[in-house]
Amino acid sequence: RAHPLAMRFPSVRFLPSSAAPAVVAANARIAWMARAGNMEGARATFEAMPLRTTASYNALIAGYFRNHLPEAALGLFRRMPSRDLGSYNALISGFSLRRHTLPDAAAALASIPLPPSVVSFTSLLRGYVRHGFLADAIRLFHQMPERNHVSYTVMLGGFIDAGRLDEARKLFDEMPDKDVVARTAMLSGYCQAGRIAEARLLFDDMPKRNVVSWTAMISGYSQNGKLNLARKLFEVMPDRSEVSWTAMLVGYIQAGHIEDAEQLFNAMPEHPVAACNAMMVGFGQRGMVDAAKAVFERMQEKDDGTWSAMIKAYEQNEFLIEALSTFRDMSWRGIRPNYPSVISILTVCSALAILNYGREVHAAMLRCSFDMDIFTVSALITMYIKCGNLDKANRVFNMFEPKDVVMWNSMITGYAQHGLGEEALGIFNDMTIAGMAPDGITYIGVLTACSYTGKVKVGREIFNSMCKNSAIRPGAEHYSCMVDLLGRAGHVDEALDLIKNMPVEADAIIWGALMGACRMHKNAEIAELAAKKLLELEPESAGPYVLLSHIYTSTGRWEDASKMRKFISSRNLNKSTGCSWIEYDKRVHLFTSGDILAHPEHAIILKMLEKLDGLLMESGYSADGSFVLHDIDEEQKLHSLRYHSERQAVAYGLLKVPEGMPIRVMKNLRVCGDCHAAMKLIAKITSREIILRDANRFHHFKDGFCSCRDYW
């Protein structure tokens, strides 16, 4: 039966009164499913409707935009049998969600055949503000024929987000209706700008405050280092929400007051996800990994921030395998990674040099569109570099625009670590041509490139240019690079003179660089001086004395070497154990020097090592016993060298890694000279490429040669 108004309004479609409730319910269901991200369900509900209104179309269009499907939204808009103002508003609002479709939103506003409403203008205004086009927002705001409270509030937020507080305050004073939302926004803006006194005046003048206002003022005090005032205000709050408790908790954590944070956390009536996540971050920052894990395991509900916080706690405290396992568990449960978790796991992949898993993370980044974020892409480039795949790092670098200084630095340092000094200097030149100003890290990378390739003259020129023409003042790390550059090239006396005359205090890294040069060039006299300085700076470290013992051993001073070993033993100094690892079958296999039986497949590894010994002997290899720090017979020296951790890892790689694929091994210490010589021959006699990353740099062994050209 025709609707009674159908004759009067023939262009409008009226529903029978009996059908209206069902249609309204279906429209609500479409909107609800869209908000939940279930667009298949929303579309199925829409298609199953026997009667569809303009509101039905509008709900589905809004859902498509909300779920990043603008083409589907536009297609449905074009197929609509009739449109109302809400249809155009949905289109404007949807296009305003994304930066690159803002021109389409403006075009949609201009194309409305009906008089636009204040909602139409405000939708575009919100888009301009959201994406930082403040000049366009101001222009549109002044052109609006009508403004409502929402328009004013959106424009106010634009000024505040841009840090233009005085203009924000002027607009705030002009607002005809200053409700609690506008007042709280202005208060928060003052807090963010550090104008805490003005924020408190506004807070005190508020005729009505809600829990958000109180929480904003508490957060403002916390963010500006006034924790006592924040706590006093927190204690007198008439009502506290989960957000209030969490704001106070975050204040303590950001200030490093973990004990106060833990006490407050335990006093909370409930533990919302946000508070638990913040507490885990705080524990992680203080190295309290077990405490962070305890919070994580007690949580009944977890979000992506929870998993990210746990992964970060593991990563920053070097529980790398645990971080990797947690990320895998998160992925297995279908939790979409966020930016912090991706950056953390790329850092783990870099530290462990597990290229295959790094590639999987890269694929996940592409699926989540994280490959457009400059921070994650910088971490991705670093991962490929530290995993030894410089070609892939270079491809990612060349594809991304615009590049920031971190990306340029990553590539310069990467080429330097791989012994490609000319290429590193070429990137540095490209960086300056592109107009990117180098920072302190840039100069570290360039000087390192010169050091690793023996470019003493170029290094001196760059360092002198930095001192005279750059806004960057040389720090201890730059002098350390110069000491290393001079020392490696044999200018040990000049390196010592530089240390004596430099304007900054020499740290352990600088004396360590000199110590390494002394070992390389067997200068025991200066080595003793460097070791003495290192003892003053790092009294618990055995490193310099192990090096000094090595120098004594290599020069035949066995008695001095023996005294040094006894000294290390008597002082109970910390000595790092050499270990190497290799990734295979999605697992990290760890090997420790001298402990071949620790690996479950030690029997076949031993057979491979024996086979390699025979092949090496046939190739003319002779073990260099000077790299063994004990006065033992030659047979025992050979046995000790055979079971260095990097040789175990390479033997395992030869057994497991398919032919044609590089064998990638990581070592926590500097590779010894004997193993370096052996690796060159192993690569030649097995026709395999071996990529070894030690504590200092990369060594690419192939066809009997190393990329470092034996200058390392």
XYZ file of C-alpha atoms in Angstrom:
712
model
C 0.000 0.000 0.000
C 1.382 3.397 -0.945
C 2.642 5.655 1.806
C 0.160 8.488 2.494
C 2.809 11.154 1.679
C 3.959 9.520 -1.569
C 1.599 11.579 -3.720
C 2.855 14.853 -2.249
C 6.569 13.958 -2.511
C 6.961 11.690 -5.579
C 10.804 11.909 -5.653
C 11.173 10.618 -2.096
C 11.016 6.908 -1.366
C 8.842 6.114 1.657
C 8.875 2.779 3.447
C 5.756 1.012 4.602
C 5.434 1.583 8.322
C 5.691 -2.165 8.953
C 9.113 -2.336 7.230
C 10.690 0.711 8.890
C 11.874 -0.963 12.153
C 13.570 -3.797 10.263
C 15.383 -1.377 7.954
C 16.526 0.808 10.869
C 17.824 -2.292 12.667
C 19.674 -3.481 9.548
C 21.262 -0.032 9.077
C 22.432 -0.081 12.675
C 23.871 -3.558 12.156
C 25.798 -2.391 9.063
C 27.264 0.532 11.020
C 28.174 -1.703 13.989
C 29.904 -4.307 11.789
C 31.816 -1.584 9.954
C 33.103 -0.149 13.243
C 34.259 -3.645 14.191
C 36.102 -4.001 10.871
C 33.779 -6.739 9.587
C 33.084 -5.335 6.144
C 32.152 -8.719 4.713
C 29.361 -8.997 7.284
C 28.295 -5.388 6.692
C 28.142 -5.922 2.934
C 26.252 -9.220 3.329
C 23.680 -7.530 5.594
C 23.258 -4.728 3.050
C 22.799 -7.121 0.126
C 20.303 -9.247 2.060
C 18.002 -6.290 2.757
C 14.750 -6.529 0.744
C 14.361 -2.756 1.101
C 17.260 -0.308 1.235
C 17.060 3.356 2.103
C 19.508 6.137 1.401
C 20.586 5.729 5.024
C 21.507 2.100 4.249
C 23.820 3.225 1.466
C 25.261 5.983 3.642
C 26.078 3.526 6.450
C 27.920 1.165 4.100
C 29.800 4.028 2.384
C 30.988 5.310 5.766
C 32.051 1.765 6.672
C 34.097 1.363 3.511
C 35.949 4.597 4.217
C 36.501 3.667 7.862
C 38.099 0.389 6.792
C 40.396 1.947 4.159
C 38.336 0.912 1.107
C 37.777 4.272 -0.621
C 37.312 2.797 -4.098
C 34.487 0.569 -2.886
C 32.892 3.546 -1.115
C 33.059 5.723 -4.219
C 31.683 2.934 -6.407
C 28.694 2.465 -4.103
C 28.111 6.214 -3.983
C 27.914 6.313 -7.780
C 25.404 3.418 -7.845
C 23.023 5.006 -5.326
C 19.483 5.382 -6.737
C 19.078 8.625 -4.779
C 21.291 10.744 -2.537
C 20.673 13.080 0.345
C 22.927 15.547 2.138
C 24.084 12.752 4.453
C 25.429 10.882 1.404
C 27.631 13.812 0.425
C 28.706 14.348 4.026
C 29.735 10.674 4.232
C 31.784 11.150 1.066
C 33.476 14.327 2.358
C 34.177 12.779 5.743
C 35.561 9.595 4.156
C 37.874 11.390 1.749
C 39.084 13.555 4.649
C 40.408 10.496 6.481
C 43.444 10.229 4.185
C 45.931 12.921 3.363
C 46.163 12.270 -0.368
C 42.366 12.270 -0.869
C 41.791 15.661 0.764
C 41.468 17.326 -2.680
C 38.665 14.829 -3.442
C 36.945 15.848 -0.197
C 37.114 19.513 -1.221
C 35.748 18.627 -4.677
C 32.894 16.664 -3.094
C 31.981 19.673 -0.953
C 31.920 21.909 -4.041
C 29.763 19.427 -5.982
C 26.885 19.112 -3.497
C 23.684 19.947 -5.430
C 21.977 20.853 -2.157
C 22.997 23.727 0.127
C 25.907 22.363 2.242
C 25.321 22.191 5.961
C 27.678 23.124 8.757
C 28.407 19.381 9.035
C 29.613 19.352 5.412
C 32.105 22.155 6.031
C 33.192 20.775 9.398
C 33.973 17.350 7.893
C 36.468 18.928 5.496
C 37.749 21.232 8.229
C 38.487 18.213 10.412
C 40.420 16.616 7.549
C 42.587 19.695 7.052
C 43.341 19.848 10.780
C 43.982 16.105 11.067
C 46.629 16.169 8.353
C 48.304 19.422 9.360
C 46.998 21.714 6.597
C 46.356 24.515 9.035
C 46.403 27.334 6.441
C 43.666 25.571 4.448
C 41.715 24.975 7.655
C 41.873 28.665 8.614
C 40.761 29.704 5.126
C 37.822 27.283 5.153
C 36.839 28.252 8.704
C 36.554 31.910 7.714
C 34.586 30.996 4.558
C 31.991 28.951 6.441
C 28.559 30.614 6.251
C 27.714 29.076 9.605
C 29.800 27.726 12.470
C 28.721 25.590 15.350
C 30.403 24.494 18.542
C 32.041 21.506 16.806
C 33.556 23.767 14.130
C 35.113 25.993 16.768
C 36.424 23.003 18.727
C 38.006 21.428 15.626
C 39.706 24.699 14.683
C 40.857 25.165 18.274
C 42.465 21.737 18.171
C 44.255 22.650 14.941
C 45.890 25.688 16.524
C 46.836 23.693 19.619
C 48.335 20.794 17.627
C 50.438 23.288 15.659
C 51.722 24.869 18.877
C 50.077 28.210 18.059
C 48.774 28.687 21.577
C 48.186 32.429 21.430
C 45.987 32.091 18.334
C 44.219 29.184 19.997
C 43.526 31.327 23.054
C 42.173 34.151 20.876
C 39.773 31.740 19.151
C 38.851 30.231 22.519
C 37.917 33.679 23.836
C 35.738 34.258 20.732
C 33.808 31.004 21.140
C 30.144 31.680 21.913
C 29.875 28.496 23.958
C 32.866 27.271 25.925
C 31.923 23.832 27.136
C 34.078 21.485 29.192
C 35.520 19.880 26.035
C 36.849 23.172 24.657
C 38.195 24.264 28.033
C 39.947 20.946 28.533
C 41.480 21.131 25.045
C 42.865 24.603 25.804
C 44.142 23.405 29.173
C 45.902 20.444 27.554
C 47.486 22.743 24.975
C 48.983 24.897 27.711
C 50.310 21.780 29.460
C 51.911 20.448 26.278
C 53.639 23.797 25.748
C 54.950 23.845 29.331
C 52.765 26.821 30.246
C 51.574 25.052 33.341
C 50.642 28.179 35.340
C 48.210 29.308 32.616
C 46.788 25.799 32.472
C 46.127 25.844 36.209
C 44.407 29.249 35.993
C 42.119 27.893 33.307
C 41.474 24.767 35.364
C 40.579 26.805 38.454
C 38.233 29.037 36.409
C 36.290 26.136 34.909
C 32.623 26.326 36.020
C 32.343 22.590 35.507
C 35.030 19.955 35.496
C 34.805 16.333 34.495
C 37.214 13.470 35.020
C 38.929 14.315 31.704
C 39.692 17.848 32.915
C 41.166 16.585 36.170
C 43.206 13.970 34.322
C 44.511 16.528 31.816
C 45.758 18.753 34.651
C 47.377 15.801 36.433
C 49.091 14.730 33.199
C 50.238 18.291 32.658
C 51.912 18.430 36.044
C 53.496 15.006 35.470
C 54.799 15.871 32.004
C 56.373 19.036 33.344
C 58.188 17.372 36.228
C 55.802 18.494 38.992
C 54.944 15.062 40.342
C 54.165 16.254 43.860
C 51.515 18.674 42.579
C 50.168 15.980 40.277
C 49.824 13.561 43.186
C 48.146 16.177 45.402
C 45.596 16.912 42.691
C 45.112 13.187 42.119
C 44.352 12.654 45.806
C 41.583 15.311 45.869
C 39.854 14.206 42.667
C 36.136 13.706 43.309
C 36.057 10.717 40.942
C 38.914 8.714 39.490
C 38.723 6.765 36.284
C 41.103 4.166 34.888
C 42.581 6.941 32.764
C 43.279 9.059 35.865
C 45.106 6.266 37.615
C 47.047 5.496 34.454
C 47.994 9.168 33.937
C 49.509 9.342 37.424
C 51.232 5.999 36.873
C 52.747 7.137 33.563
C 53.988 10.314 35.255
C 55.985 8.277 37.767
C 57.329 5.978 35.050
C 58.429 8.813 32.775
C 60.246 10.409 35.704
C 62.005 7.122 36.475
C 60.266 6.682 39.850
C 59.570 3.001 39.345
C 59.082 2.264 43.059
C 56.340 4.908 43.352
C 54.804 3.642 40.124
C 54.756 0.070 41.397
C 53.189 1.141 44.698
C 50.461 3.076 42.865
C 49.916 0.184 40.453
C 49.376 -2.230 43.328
C 46.879 0.199 44.917
C 44.744 0.476 41.781
C 41.244 -0.990 42.221
C 41.515 -2.469 38.724
C 44.366 -2.963 36.312
C 43.300 -1.794 32.845
C 45.334 -2.788 29.824
C 46.845 0.687 29.405
C 48.119 0.733 33.011
C 49.600 -2.757 32.699
C 51.309 -1.805 29.449
C 52.787 1.313 31.056
C 54.016 -0.701 34.037
C 55.683 -3.231 31.750
C 57.441 -0.416 29.905
C 58.642 1.008 33.228
C 59.945 -2.348 34.438
C 61.679 -2.906 31.103
C 63.435 0.458 31.268
C 64.818 -0.444 34.693
C 65.976 -3.901 33.615
C 63.278 -5.628 35.700
C 62.384 -8.154 33.016
C 60.923 -10.747 35.402
C 58.576 -8.120 36.877
C 57.440 -7.088 33.382
C 56.879 -10.729 32.459
C 54.842 -11.290 35.646
C 52.486 -8.428 34.708
C 52.257 -9.765 31.144
C 51.357 -13.278 32.247
C 48.708 -12.080 34.738
C 46.827 -10.069 32.129
C 43.570 -11.649 31.012
C 43.195 -9.187 28.145
C 46.085 -8.092 25.939
C 46.266 -5.630 23.058
C 49.013 -4.910 20.540
C 50.582 -2.463 23.007
C 50.878 -5.262 25.587
C 52.814 -7.508 23.236
C 54.908 -4.561 22.061
C 55.809 -3.629 25.668
C 56.913 -7.185 26.469
C 58.943 -7.477 23.277
C 60.599 -4.120 24.002
C 61.423 -5.147 27.580
C 63.151 -8.267 26.265
C 64.896 -6.415 23.421
C 66.322 -3.541 25.454
C 67.654 -5.944 28.093
C 69.218 -8.288 25.501
C 66.827 -11.189 26.040
C 66.875 -11.521 22.277
C 65.650 -15.083 21.870
C 62.753 -14.368 24.247
C 61.844 -11.252 22.240
C 61.846 -13.301 19.059
C 59.700 -16.016 20.622
C 57.188 -13.466 21.936
C 56.855 -11.797 18.536
C 56.262 -15.187 16.934
C 53.638 -16.002 19.561
C 51.928 -12.672 18.893
C 51.844 -13.374 15.145
C 50.566 -16.906 15.708
C 47.664 -15.519 17.755
C 46.712 -13.191 14.916
C 47.675 -9.960 16.710
C 48.565 -7.299 14.166
C 51.996 -5.837 14.984
C 52.318 -2.110 15.657
C 55.182 0.235 14.831
C 57.091 -0.183 18.142
C 56.946 -3.987 18.011
C 58.168 -4.029 14.399
C 61.087 -1.722 15.242
C 61.963 -3.843 18.310
C 61.934 -7.115 16.403
C 63.985 -5.630 13.557
C 66.509 -4.558 16.210
C 66.563 -8.151 17.487
C 67.063 -9.485 13.960
C 69.926 -7.009 13.552
C 71.579 -8.056 16.812
C 71.292 -11.777 16.050
C 71.812 -11.276 12.296
C 68.944 -13.638 11.484
C 68.281 -12.658 7.895
C 65.524 -15.151 7.102
C 63.332 -13.990 9.946
C 64.157 -10.385 9.085
C 62.773 -11.046 5.606
C 59.558 -12.366 7.152
C 59.232 -9.183 9.203
C 59.773 -7.162 6.015
C 56.905 -9.072 4.388
C 54.710 -8.329 7.412
C 55.616 -4.648 7.082
C 54.417 -4.665 3.475
C 51.125 -6.312 4.470
C 50.565 -3.707 7.184
C 51.740 -0.760 5.010
C 54.531 -0.049 7.499
C 56.967 0.283 4.594
C 55.885 3.927 4.262
C 57.022 4.876 7.777
C 60.469 6.452 7.956
C 61.349 4.962 11.365
C 60.462 1.368 10.506
C 62.190 1.638 7.127
C 65.339 2.971 8.841
C 65.258 -0.037 11.176
C 64.715 -2.314 8.148
C 67.765 -0.891 6.366
C 69.860 -1.395 9.503
C 68.620 -4.979 9.782
C 69.672 -5.867 6.240
C 73.056 -4.211 6.767
C 73.761 -6.037 10.032
C 72.606 -9.317 8.499
C 75.202 -8.881 5.774
C 72.790 -8.237 2.889
C 74.033 -4.852 1.753
C 72.415 -5.126 -1.695
C 68.932 -5.445 -0.207
C 69.596 -2.576 2.205
C 70.652 -0.428 -0.745
C 67.470 -1.295 -2.690
C 65.244 -0.340 0.238
C 67.249 2.860 0.722
C 66.936 3.877 -2.944
C 63.195 3.192 -3.046
C 62.280 5.390 -0.068
C 61.685 9.131 -0.296
C 62.227 11.442 1.440
C 65.295 10.147 3.246
C 66.301 11.442 6.654
C 69.784 11.713 8.142
C 69.349 8.387 9.984
C 68.922 6.538 6.688
C 71.974 8.179 5.155
C 73.981 7.357 8.275
C 72.855 3.724 8.179
C 74.111 3.307 4.621
C 77.428 5.085 5.272
C 78.053 2.986 8.390
C 76.913 -0.157 6.580
C 79.359 0.273 3.726
C 82.085 1.057 6.260
C 81.389 -2.104 8.270
C 81.566 -4.168 5.091
C 84.974 -2.706 4.252
C 83.696 -0.710 1.274
C 85.340 2.609 2.046
C 85.022 4.105 -1.443
C 81.297 3.361 -1.520
C 80.818 4.843 1.974
C 82.567 8.038 0.908
C 80.430 8.091 -2.243
C 77.240 7.945 -0.146
C 78.612 10.750 2.025
C 79.173 12.843 -1.100
C 75.650 12.071 -2.368
C 74.264 13.092 1.011
C 75.885 16.525 0.855
C 74.783 17.010 -2.771
C 71.206 16.203 -1.703
C 71.419 19.061 0.793
C 71.254 16.853 3.880
C 73.421 18.229 6.683
C 75.646 15.571 8.290
C 75.448 15.071 12.034
C 77.904 13.629 14.517
C 76.987 10.036 13.633
C 77.612 10.750 9.945
C 81.201 11.708 10.718
C 81.669 8.593 12.848
C 80.570 6.463 9.883
C 82.827 8.256 7.403
C 85.878 8.152 9.694
C 85.204 4.460 10.387
C 85.129 3.822 6.637
C 88.530 5.505 6.328
C 89.861 3.506 9.265
C 88.722 0.117 7.955
C 90.223 0.765 4.516
C 93.450 2.497 5.526
C 92.552 5.877 4.017
C 94.649 7.892 6.463
C 95.001 11.005 4.298
C 91.270 11.205 3.509
C 90.399 10.585 7.146
C 92.675 13.384 8.309
C 91.123 15.782 5.774
C 87.560 14.936 6.840
C 88.403 15.245 10.522
C 90.134 18.597 10.010
C 87.221 19.835 7.904
C 84.821 18.809 10.645
C 86.848 20.729 13.231
C 87.018 23.894 11.105
C 83.875 24.033 8.959
C 81.191 21.985 10.659
C 78.709 22.972 13.309
C 79.402 19.565 14.875
C 82.168 19.679 17.449
C 84.330 16.526 17.608
C 83.530 14.411 20.631
C 85.246 11.460 22.255
C 83.723 9.078 19.691
C 85.264 11.049 16.782
C 88.679 11.084 18.416
C 88.280 7.355 18.985
C 87.807 6.912 15.222
C 90.942 8.932 14.543
C 92.971 6.940 17.085
C 91.749 3.745 15.415
C 92.527 5.125 11.938
C 96.074 6.115 12.871
C 96.717 3.030 14.977
C 95.588 0.529 12.334
C 97.876 2.205 9.809
C 100.835 1.786 12.165
C 101.011 5.378 13.396
C 100.735 4.288 17.025
C 102.932 7.091 18.387
C 100.883 9.699 16.510
C 97.696 8.152 17.896
C 99.069 8.456 21.429
C 100.024 12.108 20.809
C 96.477 12.800 19.602
C 95.091 11.349 22.839
C 97.429 13.489 24.942
C 96.500 16.716 23.123
C 92.777 16.334 22.423
C 90.384 18.722 24.251
C 88.129 15.946 25.609
C 88.871 13.357 28.279
C 89.923 10.014 26.817
C 87.392 7.285 27.613
C 87.660 3.506 27.587
C 86.762 3.317 23.888
C 89.669 5.585 22.925
C 92.200 3.675 25.036
C 90.710 0.423 23.738
C 91.276 1.560 20.140
C 94.895 2.317 20.985
C 95.203 -1.057 22.689
C 93.942 -2.820 19.565
C 96.515 -1.001 17.458
C 99.239 -2.044 19.863
C 98.218 -5.680 19.504
C 98.178 -5.395 15.713
C 101.651 -3.858 15.603
C 103.048 -5.663 18.690
C 103.833 -2.469 20.618
C 104.012 -3.753 24.181
C 105.304 -0.489 25.673
C 102.339 1.664 24.670
C 99.999 -1.292 25.276
C 101.054 -1.344 28.927
C 100.232 2.360 29.227
C 96.842 1.853 27.587
C 96.078 -1.128 29.817
C 96.868 0.926 32.922
C 94.452 3.654 31.797
C 91.777 1.086 31.035
C 92.165 -0.430 34.509
C 91.370 2.988 35.990
C 88.270 3.390 33.795
C 86.982 -0.202 33.819
C 88.510 -1.996 36.796
C 86.270 -5.057 36.393
C 87.072 -5.781 32.744
C 89.621 -8.381 31.739
C 89.643 -7.331 28.063
C 92.739 -5.110 28.036
C 94.754 -7.628 30.028
C 93.787 -10.455 27.719
C 95.025 -8.301 24.841
C 98.220 -7.470 26.704
C 98.741 -11.160 27.440
C 98.229 -11.793 23.728
C 100.904 -9.209 22.851
C 103.327 -10.800 25.318
C 102.582 -14.246 23.877
C 102.999 -13.133 20.258
C 106.400 -11.653 21.073
C 107.567 -14.709 23.047
C 107.386 -13.029 26.464
C 105.905 -16.130 28.086
C 106.817 -15.176 31.638
C 105.070 -11.793 31.331
C 102.073 -13.514 29.722
C 101.906 -15.985 32.616
C 102.046 -13.168 35.170
C 99.262 -11.376 33.358
C 97.024 -14.482 33.403
C 97.645 -14.862 37.120
C 96.817 -11.180 37.625
C 93.510 -11.636 35.771
C 92.729 -14.693 37.860
C 93.637 -13.013 41.159
C 91.479 -9.974 40.432
C 88.537 -12.172 39.358
C 88.078 -9.938 36.315
C 85.257 -10.464 33.859
C 86.389 -12.144 30.676
C 83.999 -12.491 27.750
C 83.704 -16.024 26.427
C 83.951 -16.288 22.664
C 80.709 -17.474 21.112
C 79.298 -17.606 17.594
C 75.871 -18.356 16.217
C 74.151 -19.196 12.957
C 70.496 -19.181 11.933
C 69.084 -22.375 10.455
C 65.561 -23.753 10.228
C 64.145 -20.696 12.059
C 66.382 -21.373 15.051
C 69.528 -19.708 16.339
C 72.302 -22.262 16.940
C 74.896 -21.104 19.477
C 78.491 -22.337 19.718
C 81.035 -21.582 22.448
C 84.789 -21.771 22.013
C 86.175 -25.057 23.295
C 82.736 -26.485 24.132
C 81.906 -28.553 21.062
C 79.846 -31.107 22.984
C 77.179 -28.541 23.929
C 75.382 -28.770 20.582
C 72.986 -31.727 20.154
C 74.532 -32.524 16.748
C 78.121 -32.324 17.986
C 79.082 -35.695 16.479
C 78.589 -34.670 12.851
C 80.084 -31.234 13.561
C 83.253 -32.922 14.898
C 83.487 -35.047 11.751
C 83.158 -31.958 9.566
C 85.875 -30.155 11.573
C 88.204 -33.155 11.133
C 87.441 -33.190 7.407
C 88.189 -29.478 7.164
C 91.480 -29.974 9.037
C 92.586 -32.479 6.403
C 91.560 -30.240 3.514
C 93.294 -27.239 5.106
C 96.525 -29.167 5.547
C 96.410 -30.272 1.912
C 95.999 -26.613 0.924
C 99.169 -25.609 2.773
C 97.518 -24.198 5.901
C 99.674 -23.986 9.020
C 98.073 -23.033 12.324
C 99.373 -19.817 13.895
C 99.902 -20.687 17.540
C 100.540 -17.075 18.499
C 96.770 -16.623 18.741
C 96.599 -19.106 21.629
C 97.112 -17.310 24.922
C 98.771 -20.215 26.734
C 102.319 -21.582 26.799
C 101.373 -25.097 25.620
C 102.761 -27.469 23.000
C 101.935 -27.102 19.311
C 99.489 -30.047 19.231
C 97.437 -28.525 22.044
C 97.506 -25.136 20.293
C 96.147 -26.716 17.112
C 93.395 -28.437 19.106
C 92.460 -25.127 20.784
C 92.272 -23.240 17.488
C 90.219 -25.980 15.811
C 87.388 -25.500 18.305
C 87.075 -21.725 18.151
C 83.387 -20.921 18.063
C 83.361 -19.431 14.559
C 84.843 -22.645 13.107
C 82.160 -24.724 14.803
C 79.458 -22.464 13.367
C 80.947 -22.600 9.862
C 81.193 -26.397 10.055
C 77.514 -26.546 11.011
C 76.659 -24.183 8.172
C 78.502 -26.381 5.661
C 76.392 -29.300 6.849
C 73.036 -27.536 6.821
C 72.932 -24.481 4.559
C 72.074 -25.464 0.948
C 74.789 -25.072 -1.674
C 74.695 -21.747 -3.438
C 73.528 -19.967 -0.293
C 76.000 -17.912 1.780
C 76.890 -19.202 5.232
C 76.233 -16.327 7.644
C 77.974 -16.515 11.023
C 78.042 -14.005 13.876
C 80.672 -13.752 16.616
C 80.573 -11.690 19.816
C 84.340 -10.984 19.804
C 86.884 -10.017 17.192
C 87.792 -12.958 14.935
C 91.340 -14.169 15.594
C 94.017 -14.010 12.914
C 94.359 -17.771 12.604
C 90.619 -18.281 12.092
C 90.639 -15.442 9.551
C 93.343 -17.214 7.545
C 91.545 -20.542 7.854
C 88.206 -19.054 6.709
C 89.728 -17.792 3.477
C 90.945 -21.299 2.660
C 87.716 -22.999 3.773
C 85.736 -20.707 1.453
C 88.059 -21.630 -1.407
C 88.230 -25.396 -0.937
C 84.465 -25.746 -0.352
C 83.466 -23.209 -3.049
C 81.186 -21.504 -0.549
C 80.755 -17.868 0.435
C 81.162 -17.284 4.183
C 79.969 -14.023 5.704
C 81.305 -13.520 9.211
C 80.231 -10.592 11.358
C 82.491 -10.141 14.356
C 82.376 -7.483 17.077
C 83.886 -4.860 14.764
C 82.943 -5.479 11.159
C 81.985 -7.868 8.368
C 84.288 -10.291 6.610
C 83.096 -11.719 3.274
C 85.206 -14.811 2.496
C 85.086 -16.041 -1.099
C 87.519 -17.806 -3.463
C 90.340 -17.589 -0.934
C 90.025 -13.874 -0.279
C 88.375 -11.644 2.313
C 86.595 -8.369 1.639
C 88.755 -6.674 4.290
C 91.861 -7.353 2.151
C 93.518 -8.521 5.385
C 93.404 -4.969 6.755
C 91.303 -5.342 9.893
